C-alpha cells in the first residue's frame, strides 16, 4: 500500500471533529473544569444518545456517563491515595502511612490467610490495582466504551442505488469490493481496493477526483468510528478533570499528571491548574513536567482553587516565569536536581577550557621546538 494513501486516525479526528461536536469549539476554551465535563456530556447526548435510545434511555444516559467518569476518578484516588501522591511528588506534610502496608502487610484478612513471610506481602498496590484489572472489573455496559470502534460490514458508495459497495472487516479494512469498477468507469478497480482501510479508500477517491455522494456510507462509517474514539477520549479527559477538582490545588494536579502520562492525555492540563505559590514542591513538580516533554511557554492559571466564583477572572503565568522567580524553598532557589545539572554544566565547560588550554600549550611547545630546530640548522 502506498504511503501517500495512509490517513492517520488522529488526522481524521481533527478533520471531522468540528462537525461532530456541533456548536462546541475544536479545543475547549473553558477554564472551569466542571464546565468542561458538562460540555462533554452535552456532546455525548447530541452525538451518541439522541435518537439511539428510548425516551427513558435518553433521560438516564447522561447521568450514567457522569457516574462512569466519577468512578474512574475515584478508582485513581484509591490506587494513588493522597499520601502516596505526596510521597512520589511532595507538596505538603507527609503522612506516616504506606498504602502497601495498609493493603497487604497490615491487612487482617491477608494475615489470616497467608503466612507472615508470604511473598504476597511484598506486592505493590499501584501495580496490583492496575488499569487492566480495573477495566475488567467494570460491567460490560461501562467496559464497552473502551473497546475499539467497529466498522459496518457492508458500506454502499451510493445508498440510493445500493449497487457499488465494500465488504469491511470490523477494523475497517476492505475484504472485497463489488461493482466499484463500473461505478468509477474503471478509474478505480475492485481488486485494487482489497486490503485498504476505508479511510484510504476515501483518500484514493479524492485523489482520483471521484466525488462520493453526500450520504455515502464510507464516510458515514468513518464518522461513526471517529465519534466512538472521541467518546473514549472525552471520558478519559473528563476523568482527568474530575481528578484535578477532587484532589484540590496540590494533590489534584499531581495525581492527574500521573493519569495523563498513563492514559496518553495532555500533560499540560494538570500543570495549568497546579500553580500555588505557597506549594513547597511546585518547582519539583514543574521539573517533572518539563522532563516529561512539557513546554516552558505553557501559561498556567494563578489561584484557580482560591476563586470566590466560577466567573472570577484568573491571571496566568508561564512556566518560564515561574522558573525565573520561584524559589525551591526558603533556603535555596534551585532544586537539588537543578544544582546537580548546573554543576555538571560547569564541569563540562571547565573541562572544555582545560582541554583548550592544553591544546594551546601544545601548539606553543611545537612552535618553540620548530624554532629551535631551525636555529640549529642555520648555525650548522
CSV table of C-alpha atoms in Angstrom, one decimal:
chain,number,residue,atom,x,y,z
A,1,UNK,CA,0.0,0.0,0.0
A,2,UNK,CA,1.4,3.4,-1.0
A,3,UNK,CA,2.5,5.6,1.9
A,4,UNK,CA,0.7,8.5,0.3
A,5,UNK,CA,-2.6,6.8,0.8
A,6,UNK,CA,-2.3,6.4,4.6
A,7,UNK,CA,-4.6,8.6,6.7
A,8,UNK,CA,-3.9,8.5,10.5
A,9,UNK,CA,-6.8,8.3,12.9
A,10,UNK,CA,-5.6,11.5,14.5
A,11,UNK,CA,-5.7,13.4,11.2
A,12,UNK,CA,-9.2,12.2,10.5
A,13,UNK,CA,-10.3,13.1,14.0
A,14,UNK,CA,-9.1,16.7,13.6
A,15,UNK,CA,-10.7,16.8,10.2
A,16,UNK,CA,-14.2,15.7,11.3
A,17,UNK,CA,-14.1,16.9,15.0
A,18,UNK,CA,-15.7,20.3,14.4
A,19,UNK,CA,-18.6,18.7,12.5
A,20,UNK,CA,-19.1,16.1,15.2
A,21,UNK,CA,-19.1,18.5,18.1
A,22,UNK,CA,-21.5,20.9,16.6
A,23,UNK,CA,-21.5,24.2,18.4
A,24,UNK,CA,-18.6,23.3,20.6
A,25,UNK,CA,-15.2,24.5,19.5
A,26,UNK,CA,-12.4,22.0,18.5
A,27,UNK,CA,-10.4,22.9,21.6
A,28,UNK,CA,-12.5,24.0,24.6
A,29,UNK,CA,-11.7,27.5,25.8
A,30,UNK,CA,-13.4,26.9,29.1
A,31,UNK,CA,-11.4,27.3,32.3
A,32,UNK,CA,-13.8,25.8,34.8
A,33,UNK,CA,-13.1,22.0,34.9
A,34,UNK,CA,-16.7,21.1,35.9
A,35,UNK,CA,-17.9,23.1,32.9
A,36,UNK,CA,-15.6,21.1,30.6
A,37,UNK,CA,-17.3,17.9,31.9
A,38,UNK,CA,-20.7,19.5,31.2
A,39,UNK,CA,-19.5,20.3,27.7
A,40,UNK,CA,-18.6,16.7,27.0
A,41,UNK,CA,-21.8,15.4,28.4
A,42,UNK,CA,-23.7,17.7,26.1
A,43,UNK,CA,-21.7,16.5,23.1
A,44,UNK,CA,-22.2,12.9,24.2
A,45,UNK,CA,-26.0,13.4,24.4
A,46,UNK,CA,-26.2,15.1,21.0
A,47,UNK,CA,-23.9,12.7,19.1
A,48,UNK,CA,-24.2,9.3,20.9
A,49,UNK,CA,-27.5,9.2,22.7
A,50,UNK,CA,-30.2,11.4,20.9
A,51,UNK,CA,-32.2,9.2,18.6
A,52,UNK,CA,-30.4,6.0,19.6
A,53,UNK,CA,-32.3,5.3,22.9
A,54,UNK,CA,-35.8,5.2,24.2
A,55,UNK,CA,-37.1,8.3,26.0
A,56,UNK,CA,-36.2,6.7,29.3
A,57,UNK,CA,-32.7,5.8,28.0
A,58,UNK,CA,-32.1,9.3,26.8
A,59,UNK,CA,-33.0,10.6,30.2
A,60,UNK,CA,-30.7,8.3,32.1
A,61,UNK,CA,-27.7,8.0,29.7
A,62,UNK,CA,-26.1,11.4,30.6
A,63,UNK,CA,-26.2,10.7,34.3
A,64,UNK,CA,-24.8,7.2,33.8
A,65,UNK,CA,-22.0,8.7,31.8
A,66,UNK,CA,-21.2,11.1,34.7
A,67,UNK,CA,-21.2,8.1,37.0
A,68,UNK,CA,-18.7,6.3,34.9
A,69,UNK,CA,-16.4,9.4,34.8
A,70,UNK,CA,-16.6,9.7,38.5
A,71,UNK,CA,-15.9,6.0,39.0
A,72,UNK,CA,-12.7,6.3,37.0
A,73,UNK,CA,-11.6,9.3,39.1
A,74,UNK,CA,-12.4,7.5,42.4
A,75,UNK,CA,-10.5,4.4,41.2
A,76,UNK,CA,-7.4,6.5,40.6
A,77,UNK,CA,-7.7,8.1,44.0
A,78,UNK,CA,-7.9,4.6,45.6
A,79,UNK,CA,-5.0,3.5,43.5
A,80,UNK,CA,-2.9,6.6,44.4
A,81,UNK,CA,-4.1,7.9,47.8
A,82,UNK,CA,-3.1,11.4,48.7
A,83,UNK,CA,-0.2,10.3,50.9
A,84,UNK,CA,1.2,8.2,48.0
A,85,UNK,CA,1.0,11.1,45.6
A,86,UNK,CA,2.7,13.3,48.2
A,87,UNK,CA,5.5,10.7,48.6
A,88,UNK,CA,6.0,10.5,44.8
A,89,UNK,CA,5.8,14.3,44.2
A,90,UNK,CA,6.0,16.1,47.6
A,91,UNK,CA,3.7,19.1,48.1
A,92,UNK,CA,2.8,19.1,51.7
A,93,UNK,CA,3.4,17.3,55.0
A,94,UNK,CA,3.9,13.5,54.5
A,95,UNK,CA,1.7,11.1,56.5
A,96,UNK,CA,3.5,8.2,58.0
A,97,UNK,CA,1.4,5.7,56.1
A,98,UNK,CA,2.2,3.4,53.2
A,99,UNK,CA,-0.5,2.0,51.0
A,100,UNK,CA,1.3,-1.3,50.5
A,101,UNK,CA,1.4,-1.8,54.3
A,102,UNK,CA,-2.3,-1.0,54.6
A,103,UNK,CA,-3.4,-3.3,51.7
A,104,UNK,CA,-1.1,-6.2,52.3
A,105,UNK,CA,1.2,-6.3,55.4
A,106,UNK,CA,-1.3,-5.0,57.9
A,107,UNK,CA,-4.5,-6.4,56.3
A,108,UNK,CA,-6.2,-8.7,58.9
A,109,UNK,CA,-7.7,-10.7,56.0
A,110,UNK,CA,-4.4,-11.3,54.3
A,111,UNK,CA,-2.7,-12.1,57.7
A,112,UNK,CA,-5.3,-14.8,58.4
A,113,UNK,CA,-4.9,-16.5,55.1
A,114,UNK,CA,-1.2,-16.2,54.5
A,115,UNK,CA,2.0,-16.8,56.4
A,116,UNK,CA,3.7,-13.6,57.6
A,117,UNK,CA,6.6,-14.4,55.3
A,118,UNK,CA,4.5,-14.8,52.3
A,119,UNK,CA,5.7,-13.1,49.1
A,120,UNK,CA,2.2,-11.7,48.7
A,121,UNK,CA,3.0,-9.1,51.3
A,122,UNK,CA,5.7,-7.7,49.0
A,123,UNK,CA,3.0,-6.8,46.4
A,124,UNK,CA,2.8,-3.2,45.2
A,125,UNK,CA,-0.7,-1.8,45.4
A,126,UNK,CA,-0.3,0.5,42.4
A,127,UNK,CA,0.6,-2.5,40.2
A,128,UNK,CA,-2.0,-4.7,41.9
A,129,UNK,CA,-4.9,-2.4,41.3
A,130,UNK,CA,-3.7,-1.7,37.7
A,131,UNK,CA,-5.7,-0.4,34.8
A,132,UNK,CA,-6.3,-3.7,33.2
A,133,UNK,CA,-7.7,-5.1,36.4
A,134,UNK,CA,-9.9,-2.1,36.9
A,135,UNK,CA,-11.3,-2.2,33.3
A,136,UNK,CA,-12.0,-5.9,33.6
A,137,UNK,CA,-13.9,-5.3,36.9
A,138,UNK,CA,-16.3,-2.9,35.1
A,139,UNK,CA,-19.7,-4.3,33.9
A,140,UNK,CA,-20.0,-4.7,30.2
A,141,UNK,CA,-22.2,-1.6,29.7
A,142,UNK,CA,-19.3,0.5,31.0
A,143,UNK,CA,-16.4,-1.5,29.8
A,144,UNK,CA,-17.7,-1.4,26.2
A,145,UNK,CA,-16.8,2.3,26.0
A,146,UNK,CA,-13.2,1.4,25.9
A,147,UNK,CA,-13.4,-1.1,23.1
A,148,UNK,CA,-12.1,-0.3,19.6
A,149,UNK,CA,-14.7,1.2,17.2
A,150,UNK,CA,-16.4,-1.3,14.9
A,151,UNK,CA,-17.0,-0.5,11.2
A,152,UNK,CA,-20.0,-1.5,9.2
A,153,UNK,CA,-19.9,-4.9,7.5
A,154,UNK,CA,-21.1,-3.5,4.2
A,155,UNK,CA,-20.9,0.1,3.0
A,156,UNK,CA,-22.5,1.4,-0.2
A,157,UNK,CA,-21.0,4.2,-2.2
A,158,UNK,CA,-24.5,5.4,-3.1
A,159,UNK,CA,-27.1,4.0,-0.7
A,160,UNK,CA,-29.8,5.2,-3.1
A,161,UNK,CA,-28.7,2.7,-5.8
A,162,UNK,CA,-27.2,0.1,-3.5
A,163,UNK,CA,-25.0,-1.4,-6.2
A,164,UNK,CA,-21.3,-0.5,-5.7
A,165,UNK,CA,-20.2,-1.4,-2.2
A,166,UNK,CA,-17.4,-2.7,0.0
A,167,UNK,CA,-17.3,-5.5,2.5
A,168,UNK,CA,-15.3,-4.4,5.5
A,169,UNK,CA,-13.7,-6.1,8.5
A,170,UNK,CA,-14.6,-4.9,11.9
A,171,UNK,CA,-11.4,-2.8,11.9
A,172,UNK,CA,-12.4,-1.1,8.6
A,173,UNK,CA,-10.3,-3.0,6.0
A,174,UNK,CA,-11.7,-3.9,2.7
A,175,UNK,CA,-12.2,-7.7,2.3
A,176,UNK,CA,-13.9,-7.4,-1.1
A,177,UNK,CA,-15.2,-4.6,-3.4
A,178,UNK,CA,-18.1,-5.1,-5.8
A,179,UNK,CA,-19.2,-3.0,-8.7
A,180,UNK,CA,-16.7,-0.2,-7.9
A,181,UNK,CA,-15.1,-0.7,-11.3
A,182,UNK,CA,-18.4,0.1,-13.0
A,183,UNK,CA,-19.3,2.9,-10.7
A,184,UNK,CA,-16.0,4.7,-11.4
A,185,UNK,CA,-15.9,3.8,-15.0
A,186,UNK,CA,-12.7,1.7,-14.4
A,187,UNK,CA,-10.8,4.7,-12.9
A,188,UNK,CA,-10.7,2.6,-9.7
A,189,UNK,CA,-11.0,-1.2,-10.0
A,190,UNK,CA,-12.5,-3.5,-7.4
A,191,UNK,CA,-9.3,-5.6,-6.9
A,192,UNK,CA,-7.1,-2.6,-6.1
A,193,UNK,CA,-9.2,-1.7,-3.1
A,194,UNK,CA,-8.8,-5.1,-1.3
A,195,UNK,CA,-6.7,-4.7,1.8
A,196,UNK,CA,-7.1,-0.9,2.0
A,197,UNK,CA,-8.5,0.7,5.1
A,198,UNK,CA,-11.8,2.5,4.3
A,199,UNK,CA,-10.1,5.8,5.2
A,200,UNK,CA,-7.6,5.1,2.5
A,201,UNK,CA,-10.3,4.3,0.1
A,202,UNK,CA,-11.9,7.7,0.6
A,203,UNK,CA,-8.5,9.3,0.2
A,204,UNK,CA,-8.0,7.4,-3.1
A,205,UNK,CA,-11.4,8.6,-4.4
A,206,UNK,CA,-10.4,12.2,-3.6
A,207,UNK,CA,-7.0,11.8,-5.3
A,208,UNK,CA,-8.7,10.4,-8.4
A,209,UNK,CA,-11.2,13.2,-8.5
A,210,UNK,CA,-14.2,11.0,-7.9
A,211,UNK,CA,-16.8,12.7,-5.7
A,212,UNK,CA,-18.8,10.5,-3.4
A,213,UNK,CA,-22.5,11.2,-2.7
A,214,UNK,CA,-23.2,13.2,0.4
A,215,UNK,CA,-24.9,10.3,2.1
A,216,UNK,CA,-22.3,7.7,1.2
A,217,UNK,CA,-21.7,5.0,3.8
A,218,UNK,CA,-17.9,5.1,3.6
A,219,UNK,CA,-17.6,8.5,5.2
A,220,UNK,CA,-20.6,7.7,7.5
A,221,UNK,CA,-18.9,4.6,9.0
A,222,UNK,CA,-15.7,6.6,9.4
A,223,UNK,CA,-17.6,9.4,11.2
A,224,UNK,CA,-19.2,6.7,13.5
A,225,UNK,CA,-15.7,5.4,14.3
A,226,UNK,CA,-14.3,8.9,14.9
A,227,UNK,CA,-17.2,9.6,17.3
A,228,UNK,CA,-16.6,6.4,19.2
A,229,UNK,CA,-12.9,7.3,19.5
A,230,UNK,CA,-13.7,10.8,20.6
A,231,UNK,CA,-16.2,9.5,23.1
A,232,UNK,CA,-13.5,7.3,24.7
A,233,UNK,CA,-11.0,10.2,24.7
A,234,UNK,CA,-13.7,12.5,26.2
A,235,UNK,CA,-14.4,10.1,29.0
A,236,UNK,CA,-10.7,9.9,29.9
A,237,UNK,CA,-10.2,13.7,29.7
A,238,UNK,CA,-13.2,14.3,31.9
A,239,UNK,CA,-11.9,11.7,34.4
A,240,UNK,CA,-8.7,13.7,34.5
A,241,UNK,CA,-10.7,17.0,35.1
A,242,UNK,CA,-12.5,15.4,38.0
A,243,UNK,CA,-9.2,14.0,39.4
A,244,UNK,CA,-7.9,17.6,39.5
A,245,UNK,CA,-11.0,19.0,41.1
A,246,UNK,CA,-11.5,16.3,43.6
A,247,UNK,CA,-7.8,16.4,44.7
A,248,UNK,CA,-7.5,20.1,45.2
A,249,UNK,CA,-4.8,22.5,44.4
A,250,UNK,CA,-1.8,20.3,45.1
A,251,UNK,CA,-2.8,16.6,45.1
A,252,UNK,CA,-5.3,17.0,42.2
A,253,UNK,CA,-2.8,18.2,39.5
A,254,UNK,CA,-0.1,15.8,40.6
A,255,UNK,CA,-2.5,12.8,40.6
A,256,UNK,CA,-3.9,13.9,37.2
A,257,UNK,CA,-0.4,14.3,35.9
A,258,UNK,CA,0.2,10.6,36.6
A,259,UNK,CA,-3.2,9.8,35.0
A,260,UNK,CA,-2.3,11.9,31.9
A,261,UNK,CA,1.0,10.1,31.4
A,262,UNK,CA,-0.6,6.6,31.8
A,263,UNK,CA,-3.5,7.2,29.5
A,264,UNK,CA,-1.9,9.5,26.9
A,265,UNK,CA,-3.7,12.6,27.9
A,266,UNK,CA,-2.4,16.2,27.6
A,267,UNK,CA,0.1,16.7,30.5
A,268,UNK,CA,-0.3,20.5,30.0
A,269,UNK,CA,-3.7,20.4,31.6
A,270,UNK,CA,-2.7,19.2,35.1
A,271,UNK,CA,0.2,21.6,35.1
A,272,UNK,CA,-2.1,24.5,34.1
A,273,UNK,CA,-4.1,24.1,37.3
A,274,UNK,CA,-1.1,23.4,39.7
A,275,UNK,CA,0.2,26.9,40.4
A,276,UNK,CA,0.1,27.5,44.1
A,277,UNK,CA,3.0,29.8,45.0
A,278,UNK,CA,2.9,28.5,48.6
A,279,UNK,CA,3.4,24.9,47.4
A,280,UNK,CA,6.9,23.9,48.6
A,281,UNK,CA,7.0,21.2,45.9
A,282,UNK,CA,5.8,23.2,42.9
A,283,UNK,CA,9.3,23.7,41.5
A,284,UNK,CA,9.9,19.9,41.7
A,285,UNK,CA,6.6,19.3,40.0
A,286,UNK,CA,7.5,21.7,37.2
A,287,UNK,CA,10.7,19.8,36.7
A,288,UNK,CA,8.8,16.5,36.3
A,289,UNK,CA,6.5,18.2,33.8
A,290,UNK,CA,9.5,19.6,31.8
A,291,UNK,CA,11.3,16.2,31.9
A,292,UNK,CA,8.1,14.6,30.5
A,293,UNK,CA,8.2,16.8,27.4
A,294,UNK,CA,6.3,19.9,28.8
A,295,UNK,CA,6.8,23.4,27.5
A,296,UNK,CA,8.3,26.3,29.4
A,297,UNK,CA,6.0,28.6,27.4
A,298,UNK,CA,2.9,26.9,28.9
A,299,UNK,CA,0.5,29.5,30.5
A,300,UNK,CA,-0.8,28.4,33.9
A,301,UNK,CA,-3.8,29.7,35.8
A,302,UNK,CA,-3.0,31.5,39.1
A,303,UNK,CA,-5.3,30.8,42.0
A,304,UNK,CA,-7.8,28.5,40.3
A,305,UNK,CA,-8.6,26.8,43.6
A,306,UNK,CA,-8.9,30.0,45.6
A,307,UNK,CA,-11.6,31.6,43.4
A,308,UNK,CA,-14.6,33.1,45.0
A,309,UNK,CA,-16.8,32.2,42.0
A,310,UNK,CA,-16.5,30.4,38.7
A,311,UNK,CA,-16.8,33.8,36.9
A,312,UNK,CA,-13.8,35.2,38.6
A,313,UNK,CA,-11.1,36.2,36.1
A,314,UNK,CA,-7.8,34.4,36.6
A,315,UNK,CA,-4.3,35.7,35.9
A,316,UNK,CA,-1.8,33.5,34.1
A,317,UNK,CA,1.9,32.9,34.4
A,318,UNK,CA,4.3,30.9,32.2
A,319,UNK,CA,6.4,28.0,33.4
A,320,UNK,CA,9.5,30.0,32.3
A,321,UNK,CA,8.4,33.0,34.5
A,322,UNK,CA,8.0,30.6,37.5
A,323,UNK,CA,11.4,29.1,36.9
A,324,UNK,CA,13.0,32.5,37.0
A,325,UNK,CA,11.1,33.8,40.1
A,326,UNK,CA,10.0,30.8,42.2
A,327,UNK,CA,12.3,29.6,45.0
A,328,UNK,CA,12.6,25.9,45.6
A,329,UNK,CA,12.2,26.5,49.3
A,330,UNK,CA,13.0,29.2,51.9
A,331,UNK,CA,16.7,28.3,51.9
A,332,UNK,CA,17.5,27.5,48.3
A,333,UNK,CA,16.4,28.9,44.9
A,334,UNK,CA,17.3,25.8,42.9
A,335,UNK,CA,16.3,22.2,43.5
A,336,UNK,CA,19.0,19.7,44.2
A,337,UNK,CA,18.5,18.2,40.7
A,338,UNK,CA,18.9,21.7,39.2
A,339,UNK,CA,22.1,22.3,41.3
A,340,UNK,CA,23.4,19.0,40.0
A,341,UNK,CA,22.7,19.9,36.4
A,342,UNK,CA,24.3,23.3,36.9
A,343,UNK,CA,27.4,21.6,38.4
A,344,UNK,CA,27.6,19.1,35.5
A,345,UNK,CA,27.4,22.0,33.1
A,346,UNK,CA,30.1,23.9,34.9
A,347,UNK,CA,32.3,20.8,35.0
A,348,UNK,CA,31.7,20.3,31.2
A,349,UNK,CA,32.7,24.0,30.5
A,350,UNK,CA,35.7,23.7,32.8
A,351,UNK,CA,36.8,20.5,31.0
A,352,UNK,CA,36.5,22.2,27.7
A,353,UNK,CA,38.5,25.1,28.9
A,354,UNK,CA,41.2,22.8,30.3
A,355,UNK,CA,41.3,20.9,27.0
A,356,UNK,CA,41.6,24.1,25.1
A,357,UNK,CA,44.4,25.3,27.4
A,358,UNK,CA,46.3,22.0,26.9
A,359,UNK,CA,45.9,22.4,23.1
A,360,UNK,CA,47.3,25.9,23.2
A,361,UNK,CA,50.2,24.9,25.3
A,362,UNK,CA,50.9,22.0,22.9
A,363,UNK,CA,50.8,24.4,20.0
A,364,UNK,CA,53.3,26.7,21.7
A,365,UNK,CA,55.6,23.8,22.5
A,366,UNK,CA,55.6,22.6,18.9
A,367,UNK,CA,56.3,26.1,17.6
A,368,UNK,CA,59.2,26.5,20.0
A,369,UNK,CA,60.7,23.2,19.0
A,370,UNK,CA,60.5,24.1,15.3
A,371,UNK,CA,62.2,27.4,16.0
A,372,UNK,CA,65.0,25.7,18.0
A,373,UNK,CA,65.4,23.1,15.2
A,374,UNK,CA,65.5,25.8,12.6
A,375,UNK,CA,68.1,27.8,14.7
A,376,UNK,CA,70.4,24.7,15.0
A,377,UNK,CA,70.2,24.1,11.2
A,378,UNK,CA,71.2,27.7,10.4
A,379,UNK,CA,74.1,27.6,12.9
A,380,UNK,CA,75.3,24.3,11.4
